[in-house]
Coordinates of N, CA and C in Angstrom, one line a residue:
M1 N -128.3 54.0 13.6 CA -127.6 53.5 14.9 C -128.1 52.2 15.2
L2 N -129.4 51.8 15.0 CA -130.0 50.5 15.1 C -129.4 49.6 14.1
R3 N -129.1 50.0 13.0 CA -128.5 49.3 12.0 C -127.1 49.0 12.4
S4 N -126.2 49.8 12.7 CA -124.8 49.6 13.1 C -124.8 48.7 14.3
S5 N -125.7 48.7 15.3 CA -125.8 47.9 16.5 C -125.9 46.4 16.0
F6 N -126.9 46.2 15.0 CA -127.3 45.0 14.6 C -126.1 44.3 13.7
L7 N -125.4 45.3 13.0 CA -124.3 44.8 12.2 C -123.1 44.3 13.1
R8 N -122.9 45.1 14.2 CA -121.9 44.7 15.2 C -122.2 43.3 15.9
R9 N -123.5 43.1 16.4 CA -123.9 41.9 16.8 C -123.8 40.8 16.0
A10 N -124.2 40.9 14.7 CA -124.1 39.9 13.7 C -122.5 39.5 13.5
L11 N -121.7 40.5 13.4 CA -120.4 40.3 13.2 C -119.8 39.6 14.3
S12 N -120.1 39.9 15.6 CA -119.7 39.3 16.8 C -120.1 38.0 16.8
L13 N -121.3 37.5 16.5 CA -121.8 36.3 16.6 C -121.0 35.5 15.6
G14 N -120.9 36.0 14.1 CA -120.0 35.2 13.1 C -118.6 35.0 13.7
L15 N -118.0 35.8 14.4 CA -116.8 35.7 14.8 C -116.7 34.4 15.8
L16 N -117.8 34.5 16.8 CA -117.8 33.4 17.7 C -118.0 31.9 17.2
L17 N -118.9 32.0 16.2 CA -119.2 30.7 15.7 C -117.9 30.3 14.9
T18 N -117.4 31.1 14.2 CA -116.1 30.9 13.5 C -115.1 30.0 14.4
A19 N -114.9 30.7 15.4 CA -113.9 30.3 16.5 C -114.3 29.0 17.2
G20 N -115.5 29.0 17.3 CA -116.1 27.7 17.9 C -115.9 26.5 17.0
C21 N -116.3 26.7 15.7 CA -116.0 25.8 14.7 C -114.6 25.4 14.7
L22 N -113.8 26.3 14.8 CA -112.1 26.0 14.7 C -111.8 25.4 15.8
L23 N -112.2 25.6 17.2 CA -112.0 24.8 18.2 C -112.5 23.4 18.0
A24 N -113.8 23.3 17.5 CA -114.4 22.0 17.4 C -113.6 21.2 16.6
A25 N -113.2 21.6 15.5 CA -112.4 20.8 14.4 C -111.2 20.2 15.1
S26 N -110.4 21.1 15.9 CA -109.1 20.7 16.4 C -109.5 19.6 17.5
K27 N -110.6 19.6 18.1 CA -110.8 18.6 19.1 C -111.4 17.4 18.6
D28 N -111.8 17.4 17.4 CA -112.8 16.4 16.9 C -111.6 15.6 15.8
K29 N -110.5 15.7 16.0 CA -109.6 14.9 14.9 C -109.9 13.5 15.1
E30 N -109.9 12.6 14.3 CA -110.2 11.4 14.4 C -108.9 10.5 14.6
P31 N -108.9 9.7 15.7 CA -107.8 8.9 16.0 C -107.7 7.7 15.3
A32 N -106.4 7.4 14.9 CA -106.1 6.4 14.0 C -106.6 4.9 14.7
P33 N -107.5 4.0 13.9 CA -107.8 2.9 14.5 C -106.7 2.1 15.0
H34 N -106.9 0.9 16.1 CA -105.9 0.3 16.5 C -105.6 -0.7 15.4
F35 N -104.2 -0.7 15.4 CA -103.7 -1.7 14.3 C -102.4 -2.5 14.6
N36 N -102.2 -3.5 13.9 CA -101.0 -4.3 14.0 C -100.5 -4.6 12.6
A37 N -99.2 -4.2 12.4 CA -98.7 -4.3 11.2 C -97.3 -5.1 11.3
T38 N -96.9 -6.1 10.2 CA -95.5 -6.6 10.4 C -95.0 -6.5 8.9
T39 N -93.7 -6.0 8.8 CA -93.3 -5.6 7.4 C -92.7 -7.0 6.7
T40 N -92.3 -7.0 5.7 CA -91.9 -8.5 5.1 C -90.5 -8.8 5.8
T41 N -89.8 -7.8 6.3 CA -88.6 -8.2 7.2 C -88.7 -8.5 8.7
G42 N -90.0 -8.4 9.1 CA -90.4 -8.9 10.5 C -90.5 -7.8 11.4
E43 N -90.3 -6.5 10.9 CA -90.6 -5.4 11.9 C -91.9 -5.2 12.0
K44 N -92.3 -5.1 13.4 CA -93.8 -4.9 13.9 C -94.0 -3.5 14.3
F45 N -95.3 -2.9 13.9 CA -95.6 -1.5 14.2 C -97.2 -1.7 14.7
T46 N -97.2 -0.8 15.7 CA -98.8 -0.8 16.3 C -99.0 0.8 16.6
N47 N -100.1 1.0 17.2 CA -100.4 2.4 17.6 C -99.3 2.9 18.5
D48 N -99.2 2.1 19.7 CA -98.0 2.5 20.6 C -96.8 2.6 20.0
S49 N -96.3 2.0 19.3 CA -95.0 1.9 18.6 C -94.9 3.1 17.7
I50 N -95.8 3.9 17.1 CA -95.7 4.8 16.2 C -95.8 6.3 17.0
K51 N -96.1 6.1 18.3 CA -96.3 7.4 19.0 C -95.0 8.3 18.9
G52 N -95.5 9.5 18.6 CA -94.1 10.3 18.5 C -93.6 10.4 17.1
K53 N -94.1 9.8 16.1 CA -93.7 9.6 14.7 C -95.0 10.1 13.8
V54 N -94.6 10.5 12.6 CA -95.6 10.7 11.7 C -95.6 9.5 10.8
V55 N -96.7 8.9 10.6 CA -96.9 7.9 9.7 C -97.5 8.1 8.4
L56 N -97.0 7.6 7.1 CA -97.7 7.5 6.0 C -98.0 6.2 5.5
L57 N -99.2 5.8 5.4 CA -99.8 4.5 5.1 C -99.9 4.7 3.5
E58 N -99.4 3.9 2.8 CA -99.6 3.7 1.1 C -100.2 2.4 1.0
F59 N -101.6 2.4 0.4 CA -102.1 1.2 0.1 C -101.9 1.2 -1.4
W60 N -101.4 0.0 -1.9 CA -101.0 -0.3 -3.4 C -101.2 -1.7 -3.7
T61 N -101.3 -2.0 -5.0 CA -101.2 -3.3 -5.6 C -100.2 -3.2 -6.8
T62 N -99.8 -4.5 -7.1 CA -98.8 -4.5 -8.4 C -99.5 -4.2 -9.7
W63 N -100.8 -4.4 -9.9 CA -101.5 -4.1 -11.0 C -101.9 -2.7 -11.1
C64 N -101.6 -2.0 -10.2 CA -102.2 -0.3 -10.3 C -101.1 0.5 -11.0
G65 N -101.3 1.0 -12.2 CA -100.6 1.6 -12.8 C -100.1 3.1 -12.2
F66 N -101.1 3.7 -11.5 CA -100.8 4.9 -10.9 C -99.8 4.7 -9.7
C67 N -99.9 3.5 -8.9 CA -99.3 3.1 -7.8 C -97.6 3.1 -8.4
A68 N -97.6 2.4 -9.5 CA -96.2 2.3 -10.2 C -95.7 3.5 -10.5
D69 N -96.5 4.4 -11.1 CA -96.0 5.8 -11.5 C -95.6 6.5 -10.2
E70 N -96.3 6.4 -8.9 CA -96.0 7.3 -7.9 C -95.0 6.7 -6.9
A71 N -94.6 5.2 -7.2 CA -93.6 4.6 -6.1 C -92.4 5.2 -6.1
A72 N -91.8 5.7 -6.9 CA -90.4 6.4 -6.8 C -90.3 7.5 -5.9
F73 N -91.3 8.5 -6.1 CA -91.3 9.8 -5.5 C -91.7 9.4 -4.0
V74 N -92.6 8.3 -3.8 CA -93.2 8.0 -2.4 C -92.1 7.6 -1.7
D75 N -91.2 6.4 -2.1 CA -90.0 6.2 -1.6 C -89.1 7.2 -1.3
K76 N -89.0 8.1 -2.3 CA -87.9 9.4 -2.1 C -88.5 10.3 -1.0
I77 N -89.7 10.5 -0.7 CA -90.1 11.2 0.2 C -90.1 10.6 1.7
G78 N -90.3 9.2 1.5 CA -90.2 8.5 2.8 C -88.6 8.5 3.2
H79 N -87.7 8.4 2.3 CA -86.3 8.4 2.7 C -86.0 9.7 3.3
E80 N -86.5 10.8 2.4 CA -86.2 12.2 2.8 C -86.5 12.5 4.0
L81 N -87.6 12.1 4.5 CA -88.3 12.7 5.7 C -88.2 11.5 7.0
A82 N -87.5 10.6 6.8 CA -87.3 9.5 7.7 C -86.5 10.1 9.1
G83 N -85.5 11.0 8.7 CA -84.8 11.7 9.9 C -85.4 12.6 10.5
K84 N -86.7 12.9 10.1 CA -87.5 13.9 10.7 C -88.6 13.2 11.4
G85 N -88.8 11.8 11.5 CA -89.7 11.1 12.2 C -90.7 10.4 11.4
L86 N -90.6 10.5 9.9 CA -91.6 9.8 9.0 C -91.3 8.4 9.0
I87 N -92.5 7.5 9.2 CA -92.5 6.1 9.0 C -93.4 5.8 7.7
L88 N -92.8 5.4 6.8 CA -93.6 4.9 5.6 C -93.9 3.4 5.6
L89 N -95.2 3.0 5.4 CA -95.6 1.6 5.4 C -96.3 1.6 4.1
A90 N -95.7 0.7 3.2 CA -96.5 0.5 2.0 C -97.1 -0.9 2.2
I91 N -98.5 -0.9 2.1 CA -99.4 -2.0 2.3 C -99.8 -2.6 0.9
D92 N -99.2 -3.6 0.5 CA -100.0 -4.3 -0.6 C -101.3 -5.0 -0.4
V93 N -102.4 -4.7 -1.1 CA -103.5 -5.2 -0.8 C -104.1 -6.3 -1.8
G94 N -104.3 -7.4 -1.0 CA -104.9 -8.5 -1.7 C -104.2 -9.4 -2.6
E95 N -102.8 -9.4 -2.5 CA -102.0 -10.2 -3.6 C -101.0 -11.1 -2.7
S96 N -100.6 -12.3 -3.5 CA -99.8 -13.3 -2.8 C -98.4 -12.8 -2.7
K97 N -97.5 -13.2 -1.6 CA -96.1 -12.9 -1.5 C -95.5 -13.2 -2.8
K98 N -95.8 -14.2 -3.5 CA -95.1 -14.8 -4.6 C -95.3 -13.7 -5.8
T99 N -96.7 -13.2 -5.8 CA -96.8 -12.0 -6.8 C -96.0 -10.7 -6.6
V100 N -96.2 -10.4 -5.3 CA -95.5 -9.3 -4.9 C -93.9 -9.3 -5.0
K101 N -93.5 -10.5 -4.6 CA -91.8 -10.8 -4.7 C -91.5 -10.5 -6.2
K102 N -92.2 -11.2 -7.1 CA -91.9 -11.2 -8.6 C -91.8 -9.9 -9.1
Y103 N -93.0 -9.1 -8.7 CA -93.0 -7.7 -9.0 C -91.9 -6.8 -8.7
L104 N -91.5 -7.1 -7.4 CA -90.5 -6.2 -6.6 C -89.1 -6.5 -7.3
E105 N -88.9 -7.6 -8.0 CA -87.8 -7.9 -8.6 C -87.5 -7.1 -9.8
Q106 N -88.6 -6.6 -10.5 CA -88.5 -5.8 -11.8 C -88.8 -4.4 -11.3
H107 N -89.6 -4.2 -10.0 CA -89.8 -2.6 -9.7 C -89.5 -2.6 -8.1
P108 N -88.2 -2.3 -7.9 CA -87.8 -2.5 -6.4 C -88.4 -1.2 -5.5
R109 N -88.6 -1.6 -4.4 CA -89.1 -0.4 -3.6 C -88.1 -0.2 -2.3
N110 N -88.2 1.2 -2.0 CA -87.1 1.4 -0.8 C -87.8 2.0 0.3
C111 N -88.8 1.0 0.8 CA -89.5 1.4 1.9 C -90.1 0.1 2.8
K112 N -90.5 0.3 3.9 CA -90.9 -0.9 4.7 C -92.4 -1.3 4.0
L113 N -92.4 -2.6 3.6 CA -93.3 -3.1 2.9 C -94.2 -4.1 3.8
V114 N -95.5 -4.2 3.7 CA -96.4 -4.9 4.5 C -97.4 -5.6 3.4
M115 N -97.5 -6.7 3.9 CA -98.6 -7.7 3.1 C -99.8 -7.4 3.8
M116 N -101.0 -7.5 3.1 CA -102.3 -7.5 3.7 C -102.6 -8.4 4.8
E117 N -102.0 -9.5 4.6 CA -102.3 -10.6 5.6 C -101.5 -10.6 7.0
D118 N -100.6 -9.7 6.8 CA -100.0 -9.5 8.0 C -100.4 -8.1 8.6
T119 N -101.4 -7.6 8.4 CA -102.0 -6.3 9.1 C -103.7 -6.3 8.9
N120 N -104.2 -5.4 9.8 CA -105.5 -5.3 9.6 C -105.9 -3.8 9.2
L121 N -104.9 -3.2 8.5 CA -105.2 -1.9 8.1 C -105.9 -1.6 6.8
A122 N -106.0 -2.5 5.9 CA -106.5 -2.4 4.6 C -108.0 -2.4 4.9
A123 N -108.8 -3.4 5.7 CA -110.0 -3.1 6.0 C -110.4 -2.0 6.9
M124 N -109.4 -1.6 7.8 CA -109.9 -0.4 8.5 C -110.2 0.9 7.6
Y125 N -109.1 0.9 6.6 CA -109.4 2.1 5.7 C -110.1 1.9 4.4
Q126 N -110.7 0.8 4.4 CA -111.6 0.5 3.0 C -110.7 0.8 1.9
A127 N -109.6 0.0 1.7 CA -108.6 0.1 0.8 C -109.3 -0.7 -0.4
N128 N -110.0 0.0 -1.4 CA -110.5 -0.7 -2.6 C -110.3 0.3 -3.9
V129 N -109.6 1.3 -3.7 CA -109.2 2.0 -4.8 C -107.7 2.3 -4.6
Y130 N -106.9 2.3 -5.7 CA -105.4 2.6 -5.4 C -104.8 3.7 -6.3
P131 N -103.8 4.4 -5.7 CA -103.2 4.2 -4.3 C -104.2 4.9 -3.3
I132 N -104.0 4.6 -2.1 CA -104.8 5.4 -1.1 C -103.5 5.7 -0.1
Y133 N -103.4 7.0 0.4 CA -102.7 7.4 1.2 C -103.3 8.0 2.6
V134 N -102.7 7.6 3.7 CA -103.3 8.0 5.1 C -102.0 8.5 5.8
V135 N -102.2 9.8 6.5 CA -101.4 10.5 7.2 C -101.7 10.4 8.6
I136 N -101.0 9.9 9.6 CA -101.1 9.9 11.0 C -100.2 10.8 11.6
D137 N -100.5 11.8 12.6 CA -99.7 12.5 13.2 C -99.1 11.9 14.3
R138 N -98.1 12.9 14.9 CA -97.4 12.3 16.0 C -98.0 11.9 17.3
D139 N -99.4 12.4 17.3 CA -100.3 12.1 18.7 C -101.3 10.9 18.1
G140 N -101.1 10.3 17.0 CA -101.9 9.3 16.8 C -103.3 9.5 16.2
F141 N -103.5 10.7 15.4 CA -104.6 11.3 15.0 C -104.7 11.3 13.3
I142 N -105.5 10.9 12.7 CA -105.4 10.8 11.1 C -105.5 12.4 10.7
V143 N -104.7 12.8 9.9 CA -104.8 14.4 9.6 C -105.2 14.4 8.2
G144 N -105.1 13.3 7.5 CA -105.2 13.5 6.0 C -105.4 12.2 5.3
T145 N -106.5 12.2 4.3 CA -106.4 11.0 3.4 C -106.4 11.2 2.1
Q146 N -105.9 10.5 1.1 CA -106.0 10.8 -0.3 C -106.3 9.7 -1.0
R147 N -107.4 9.5 -1.7 CA -107.8 8.3 -2.6 C -107.4 8.6 -4.0
G148 N -106.4 7.9 -4.5 CA -106.2 8.0 -5.8 C -104.9 8.8 -5.9
A149 N -104.3 8.8 -7.1 CA -103.0 9.4 -7.3 C -103.2 11.1 -7.6
G150 N -102.3 11.7 -7.0 CA -102.5 13.1 -6.9 C -100.9 13.8 -7.3
G151 N -100.2 13.1 -7.3 CA -98.7 13.5 -7.9 C -97.9 13.8 -6.6
E152 N -96.6 14.2 -6.7 CA -95.8 14.4 -5.7 C -96.1 15.6 -4.7
E153 N -96.4 16.7 -5.3 CA -96.7 18.0 -4.6 C -98.0 17.7 -3.6
A154 N -99.0 16.9 -4.2 CA -100.3 16.6 -3.4 C -99.8 15.7 -2.2
L155 N -98.8 14.8 -2.3 CA -98.5 14.0 -1.1 C -97.6 14.6 -0.3
R156 N -96.8 15.7 -0.6 CA -96.0 16.4 0.2 C -96.9 17.5 1.0
R157 N -98.0 18.0 0.3 CA -99.1 18.9 1.3 C -99.9 17.9 2.1
L158 N -100.1 16.7 2.0 CA -100.7 15.8 2.8 C -100.0 15.6 3.9
I159 N -98.7 15.3 3.8 CA -97.6 14.9 4.8 C -97.5 16.3 5.7
A160 N -97.5 17.5 5.0 CA -97.4 18.7 5.7 C -98.3 18.9 6.7
R161 N -99.5 18.4 6.5 CA -100.6 18.5 7.5 C -100.2 18.0 8.8
A162 N -99.2 17.1 8.9 CA -98.9 16.5 10.2 C -97.7 17.2 10.8
G163 N -97.3 18.1 10.1 CA -96.1 19.2 10.6 C -94.8 18.8 10.1
L164 N -94.8 17.9 9.3 CA -93.6 17.4 8.5 C -93.5 18.0 7.0
E165 N -92.6 18.9 6.9 CA -92.3 19.5 5.5 C -90.7 19.1 5.0
S166 N -90.6 18.9 4.0 CA -89.3 19.0 3.3 C -88.9 20.2 3.2
E167 N -87.5 20.2 2.8 CA -86.9 21.4 2.7 C -87.3 22.4 1.6
S168 N -87.7 21.6 0.4 CA -88.3 22.4 -0.6 C -89.6 23.1 -0.3
D169 N -90.6 22.5 0.5 CA -91.7 23.1 0.9 C -91.3 24.1 1.8
A170 N -90.6 24.1 2.8 CA -90.2 25.1 3.6 C -89.6 26.4 2.7
D171 N -88.9 26.2 1.8 CA -88.2 27.1 1.0 C -89.2 28.0 0.3
S172 N -90.5 27.3 -0.1 CA -91.4 27.9 -1.0 C -92.4 28.6 -0.1
N173 N -92.6 28.7 1.1 CA -93.4 29.4 2.1 C -93.0 30.7 2.4

């Protein structure tokens, strides 16, 4: 009798702690830092301008082989989910416009490109390994970060944390 009473209390306490942790986790989401970014075409983005959208930040360089390997599916996902509210900003880190322009002539990208000198994002996210992906949800909170290449499915899972799933993701659930 005493033993079952103890077990019930322990179970109740465990459930309360679990519920408390879940509530704390949802309240403690980290807001995205205040930023400004201007694309190579002159389009401007800030925290205010992205409200209501999901944002995928991709930090990359021209010399990063993994960045080159993943660029095609990153652009594909960006295009595929744009109609559902995704903004893809590909931020080149630490290279001259001349270097990036020359690279893009051989390896074109189909996304919004931002040079590091036109944003404060690279410093905020400590972009020092590549690629880095950061997903910001519609409310302006960071819902996931991936440092390093992980493949298309890993990137889709990261974006899904913000509530954006591609048709193929929805079919497999």
